CSV table of C-alpha atoms in Angstrom, one decimal:
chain,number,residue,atom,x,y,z
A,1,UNK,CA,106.2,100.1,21.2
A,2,UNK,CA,104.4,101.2,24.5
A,3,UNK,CA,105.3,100.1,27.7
A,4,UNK,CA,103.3,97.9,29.9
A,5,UNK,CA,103.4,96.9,33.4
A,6,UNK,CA,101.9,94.0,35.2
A,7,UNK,CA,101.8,92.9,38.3
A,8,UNK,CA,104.3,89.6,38.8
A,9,UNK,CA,101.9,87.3,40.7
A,10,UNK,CA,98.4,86.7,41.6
A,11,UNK,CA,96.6,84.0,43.0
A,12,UNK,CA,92.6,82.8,42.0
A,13,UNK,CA,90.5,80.2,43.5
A,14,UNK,CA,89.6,78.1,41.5
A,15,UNK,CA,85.3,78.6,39.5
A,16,UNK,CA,86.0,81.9,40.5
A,17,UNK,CA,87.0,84.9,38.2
A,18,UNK,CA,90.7,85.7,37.4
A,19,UNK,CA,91.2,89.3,36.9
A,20,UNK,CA,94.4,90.3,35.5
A,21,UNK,CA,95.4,94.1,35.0
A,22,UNK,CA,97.6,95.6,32.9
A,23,UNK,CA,98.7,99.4,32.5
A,24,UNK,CA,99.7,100.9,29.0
A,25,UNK,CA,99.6,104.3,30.0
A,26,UNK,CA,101.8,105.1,27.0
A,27,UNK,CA,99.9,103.9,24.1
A,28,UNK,CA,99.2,105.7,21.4
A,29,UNK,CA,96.2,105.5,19.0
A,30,UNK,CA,97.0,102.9,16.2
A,31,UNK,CA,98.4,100.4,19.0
A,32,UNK,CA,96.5,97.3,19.9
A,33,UNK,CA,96.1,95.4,23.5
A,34,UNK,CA,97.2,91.5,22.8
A,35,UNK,CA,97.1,88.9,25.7
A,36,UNK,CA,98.6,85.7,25.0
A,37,UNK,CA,99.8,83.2,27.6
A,38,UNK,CA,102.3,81.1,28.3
A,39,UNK,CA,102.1,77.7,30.3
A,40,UNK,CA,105.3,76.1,31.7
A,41,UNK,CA,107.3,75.6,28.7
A,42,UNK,CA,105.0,75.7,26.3
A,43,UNK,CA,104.7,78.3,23.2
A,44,UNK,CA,103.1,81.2,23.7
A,45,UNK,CA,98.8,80.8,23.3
A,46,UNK,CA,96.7,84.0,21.8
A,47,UNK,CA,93.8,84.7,24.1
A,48,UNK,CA,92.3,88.2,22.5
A,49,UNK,CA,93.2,91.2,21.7
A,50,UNK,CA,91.4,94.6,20.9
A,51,UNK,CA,92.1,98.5,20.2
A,52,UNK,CA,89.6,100.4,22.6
A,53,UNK,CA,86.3,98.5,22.3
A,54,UNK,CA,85.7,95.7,24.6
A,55,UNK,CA,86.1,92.0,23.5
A,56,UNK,CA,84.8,88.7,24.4
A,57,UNK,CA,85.8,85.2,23.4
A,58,UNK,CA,85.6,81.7,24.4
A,59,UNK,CA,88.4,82.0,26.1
A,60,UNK,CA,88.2,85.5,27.7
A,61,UNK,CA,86.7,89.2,27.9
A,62,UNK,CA,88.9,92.1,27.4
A,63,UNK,CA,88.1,95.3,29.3
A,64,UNK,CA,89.7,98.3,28.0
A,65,UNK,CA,89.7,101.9,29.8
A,66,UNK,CA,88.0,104.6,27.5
A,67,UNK,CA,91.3,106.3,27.8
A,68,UNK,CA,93.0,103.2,26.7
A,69,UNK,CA,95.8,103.5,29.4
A,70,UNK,CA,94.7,100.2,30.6
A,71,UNK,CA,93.3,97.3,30.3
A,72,UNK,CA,91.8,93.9,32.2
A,73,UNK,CA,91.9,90.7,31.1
A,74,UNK,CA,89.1,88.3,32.6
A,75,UNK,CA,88.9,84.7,32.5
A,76,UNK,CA,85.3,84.0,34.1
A,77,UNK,CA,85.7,80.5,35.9
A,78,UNK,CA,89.2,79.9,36.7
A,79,UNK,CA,90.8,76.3,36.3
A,80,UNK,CA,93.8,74.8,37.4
A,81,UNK,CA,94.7,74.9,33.5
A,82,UNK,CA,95.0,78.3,33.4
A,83,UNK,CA,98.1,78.6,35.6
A,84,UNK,CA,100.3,80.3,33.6
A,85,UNK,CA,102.0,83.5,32.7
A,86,UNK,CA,99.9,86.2,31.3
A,87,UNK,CA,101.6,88.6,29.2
A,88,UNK,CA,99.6,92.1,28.1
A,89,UNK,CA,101.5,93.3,24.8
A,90,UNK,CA,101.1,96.5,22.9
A,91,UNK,CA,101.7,96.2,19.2
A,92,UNK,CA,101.1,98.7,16.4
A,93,UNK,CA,98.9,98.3,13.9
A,94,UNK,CA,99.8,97.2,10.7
A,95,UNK,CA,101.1,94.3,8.9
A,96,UNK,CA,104.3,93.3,11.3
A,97,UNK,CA,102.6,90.9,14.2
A,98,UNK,CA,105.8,90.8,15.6
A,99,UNK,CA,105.2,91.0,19.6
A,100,UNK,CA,107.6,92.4,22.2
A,101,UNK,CA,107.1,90.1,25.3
A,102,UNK,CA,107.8,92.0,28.5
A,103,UNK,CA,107.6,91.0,32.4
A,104,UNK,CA,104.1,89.2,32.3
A,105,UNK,CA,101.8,87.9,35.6
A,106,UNK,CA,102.0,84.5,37.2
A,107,UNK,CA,98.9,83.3,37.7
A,108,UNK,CA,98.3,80.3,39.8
A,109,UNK,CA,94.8,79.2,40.0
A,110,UNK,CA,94.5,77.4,43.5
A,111,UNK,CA,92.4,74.3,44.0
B,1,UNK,CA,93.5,72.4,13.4
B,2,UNK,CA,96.9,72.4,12.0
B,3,UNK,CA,99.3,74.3,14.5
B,4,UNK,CA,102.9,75.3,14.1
B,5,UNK,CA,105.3,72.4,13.9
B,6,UNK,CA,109.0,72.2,15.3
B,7,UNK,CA,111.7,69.8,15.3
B,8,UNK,CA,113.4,68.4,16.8
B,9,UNK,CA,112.0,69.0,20.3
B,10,UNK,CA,114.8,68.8,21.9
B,11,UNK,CA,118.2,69.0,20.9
B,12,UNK,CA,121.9,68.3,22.7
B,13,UNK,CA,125.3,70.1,21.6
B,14,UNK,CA,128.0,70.4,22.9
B,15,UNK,CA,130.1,74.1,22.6
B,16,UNK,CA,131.5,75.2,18.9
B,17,UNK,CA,129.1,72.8,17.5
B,18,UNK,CA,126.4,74.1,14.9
B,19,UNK,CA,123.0,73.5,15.2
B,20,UNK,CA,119.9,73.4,12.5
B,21,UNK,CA,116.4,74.2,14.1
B,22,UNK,CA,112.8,73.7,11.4
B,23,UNK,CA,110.0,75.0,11.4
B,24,UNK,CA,106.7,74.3,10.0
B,25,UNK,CA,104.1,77.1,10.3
B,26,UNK,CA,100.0,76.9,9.5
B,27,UNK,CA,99.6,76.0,6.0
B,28,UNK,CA,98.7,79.3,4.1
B,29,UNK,CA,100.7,81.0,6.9
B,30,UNK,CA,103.0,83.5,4.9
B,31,UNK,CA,104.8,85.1,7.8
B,32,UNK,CA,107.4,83.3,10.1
B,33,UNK,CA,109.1,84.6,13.2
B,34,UNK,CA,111.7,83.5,15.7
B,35,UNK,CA,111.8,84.1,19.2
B,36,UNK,CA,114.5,83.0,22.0
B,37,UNK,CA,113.8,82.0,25.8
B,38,UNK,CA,116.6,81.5,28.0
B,39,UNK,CA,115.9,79.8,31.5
B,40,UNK,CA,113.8,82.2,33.7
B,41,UNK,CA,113.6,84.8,30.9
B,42,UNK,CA,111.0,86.3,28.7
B,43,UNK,CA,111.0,85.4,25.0
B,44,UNK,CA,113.2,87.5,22.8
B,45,UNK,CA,112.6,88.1,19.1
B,46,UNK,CA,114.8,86.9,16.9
B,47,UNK,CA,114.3,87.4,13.4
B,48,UNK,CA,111.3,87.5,10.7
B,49,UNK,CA,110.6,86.3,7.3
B,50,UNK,CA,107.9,87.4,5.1
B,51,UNK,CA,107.3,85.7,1.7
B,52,UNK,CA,110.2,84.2,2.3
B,53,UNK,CA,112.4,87.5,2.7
B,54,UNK,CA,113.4,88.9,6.1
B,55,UNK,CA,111.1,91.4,7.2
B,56,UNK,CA,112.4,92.0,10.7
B,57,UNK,CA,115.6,91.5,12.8
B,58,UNK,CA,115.7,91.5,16.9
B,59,UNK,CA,118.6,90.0,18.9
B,60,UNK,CA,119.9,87.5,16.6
B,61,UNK,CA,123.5,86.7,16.8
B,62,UNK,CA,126.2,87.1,14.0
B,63,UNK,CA,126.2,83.4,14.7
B,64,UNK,CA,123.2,82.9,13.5
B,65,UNK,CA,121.2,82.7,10.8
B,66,UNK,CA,118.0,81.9,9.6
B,67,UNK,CA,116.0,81.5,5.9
B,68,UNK,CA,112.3,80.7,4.5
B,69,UNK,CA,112.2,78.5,1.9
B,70,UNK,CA,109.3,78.0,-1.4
B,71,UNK,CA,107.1,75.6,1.3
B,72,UNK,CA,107.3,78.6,3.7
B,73,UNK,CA,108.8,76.3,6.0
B,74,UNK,CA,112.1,77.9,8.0
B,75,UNK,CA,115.1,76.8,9.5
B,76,UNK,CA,117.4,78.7,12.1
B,77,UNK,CA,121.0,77.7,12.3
B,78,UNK,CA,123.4,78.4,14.7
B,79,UNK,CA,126.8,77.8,14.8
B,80,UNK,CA,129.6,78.3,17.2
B,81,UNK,CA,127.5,77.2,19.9
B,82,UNK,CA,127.7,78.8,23.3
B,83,UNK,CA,126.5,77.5,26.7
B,84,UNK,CA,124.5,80.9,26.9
B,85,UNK,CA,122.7,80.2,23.7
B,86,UNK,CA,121.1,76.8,25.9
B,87,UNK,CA,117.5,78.0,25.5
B,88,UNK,CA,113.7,77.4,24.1
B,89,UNK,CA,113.6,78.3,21.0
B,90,UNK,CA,109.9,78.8,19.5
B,91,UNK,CA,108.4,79.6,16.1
B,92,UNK,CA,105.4,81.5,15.4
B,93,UNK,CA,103.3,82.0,11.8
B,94,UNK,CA,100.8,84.7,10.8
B,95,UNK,CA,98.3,85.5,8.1
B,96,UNK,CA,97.5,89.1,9.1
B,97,UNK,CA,96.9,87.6,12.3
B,98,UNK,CA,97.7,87.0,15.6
B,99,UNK,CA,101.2,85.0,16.2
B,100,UNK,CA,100.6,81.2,16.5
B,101,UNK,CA,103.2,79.5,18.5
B,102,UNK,CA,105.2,76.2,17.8
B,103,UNK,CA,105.8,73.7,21.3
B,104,UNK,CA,109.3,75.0,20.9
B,105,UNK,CA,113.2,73.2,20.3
B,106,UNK,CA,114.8,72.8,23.5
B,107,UNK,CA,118.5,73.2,22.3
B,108,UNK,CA,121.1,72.3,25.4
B,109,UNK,CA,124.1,73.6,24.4
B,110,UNK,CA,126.8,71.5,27.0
């Protein structure tokens, strides 16, 4: 699976947006970019995912370079309840969903 | 909605003992996979089970072992129990989807 690196902390105010970047330079064509998070001690939460179009849910929008070396998650109005960590994950496609969980980003959302 | 259910959610051992952790993923949920998260650390797959075959193996123990039964519902045990193996434990299910997580077992291993 490709490599991804994320920086280990950021900060956000909070109502503003969170913008959380993630490089994949290593991905190849049939990969896809997950986000899931994970707030102290809970499981692991999905937040979106996509393979080189842009995405948008309630939750968040996912920003993907064209050359798909990198990617941004956005949450648009920051709460308190989305300090967490924020891991970027690189799967292949295909029927295994398993997920490789590497260094994700703190994010603490400051009142 | 339904989510993932685990028990216990927390769970105290002392060393050599064995330990049985269950899991309960999204009815209609065929796939079942087991991660571990040590203090401080990322999680760690573990182990997969598809129709209730294993589909996938990560970092699991020799100690360890885990099965799907005809309800799709799992069950990791561990035996010999090591102070190193004190850790969340979490459970995720899929439909040719995305992983959904379980709250996790906290297993303190003393």
């Amino acid at each position: 699976d490709a490599k991804t690196t994320q920086p280990p902390s950021m900060d956000c105010a909070e109502g503003r947006a969170a913008n959380l970047p993630c490089n994949h330079s290593t991905i190849s064509g049939n990969e896809y970019v997950y986000w899931y998070r994970q707030i102290h001690s809970q499981g692991p939460q999905y937040i979106i995912h996509g393979l080189k179009n842009n995405e948008t849910n309630e939750m968040a929008s996912l920003i993907i370079t064209e050359d798909r070396k990198s990617s941004t998650l956005i949450l648009p109005h920051a709460t308190l309840r989305d300090t967490a960590v924020y891991y970027c994950i690189v799967r292949p496609g295909g029927s295994n969903y398993k997920l490789t969980f590497g260094k994700g980003t703190l994010l603490t959302v400051n009142p | 909605a339904a989510g993932v259910i685990q028990s216990p959610r927390h769970l105290i051992k002392e060393k050599r003992e064995t330990a049985t952790l269950k899991c309960y993923p999204i009815p209609r949920h065929d796939t079942v996979y087991w991660y571990q998260q040590g203090p401080g650390q990322d999680p760690q797959f573990l182990i997969s089970f598809y129709e209730k075959m294993q589909s996938d193996k990560g970092s699991i123990p020799d100690r360890f072992s885990a099965q799907q039964f005809s309800d799709y519902h799992s069950e990791l045990n561990m035996s010999s129990l090591e102070l190193g193996d004190s850790a969340l434990y979490f459970c995720a299910s899929s439909l040719n989807s995305p992983l959904h997580f379980g709250n996790g077992t906290r297993l303190t291993v003393t």
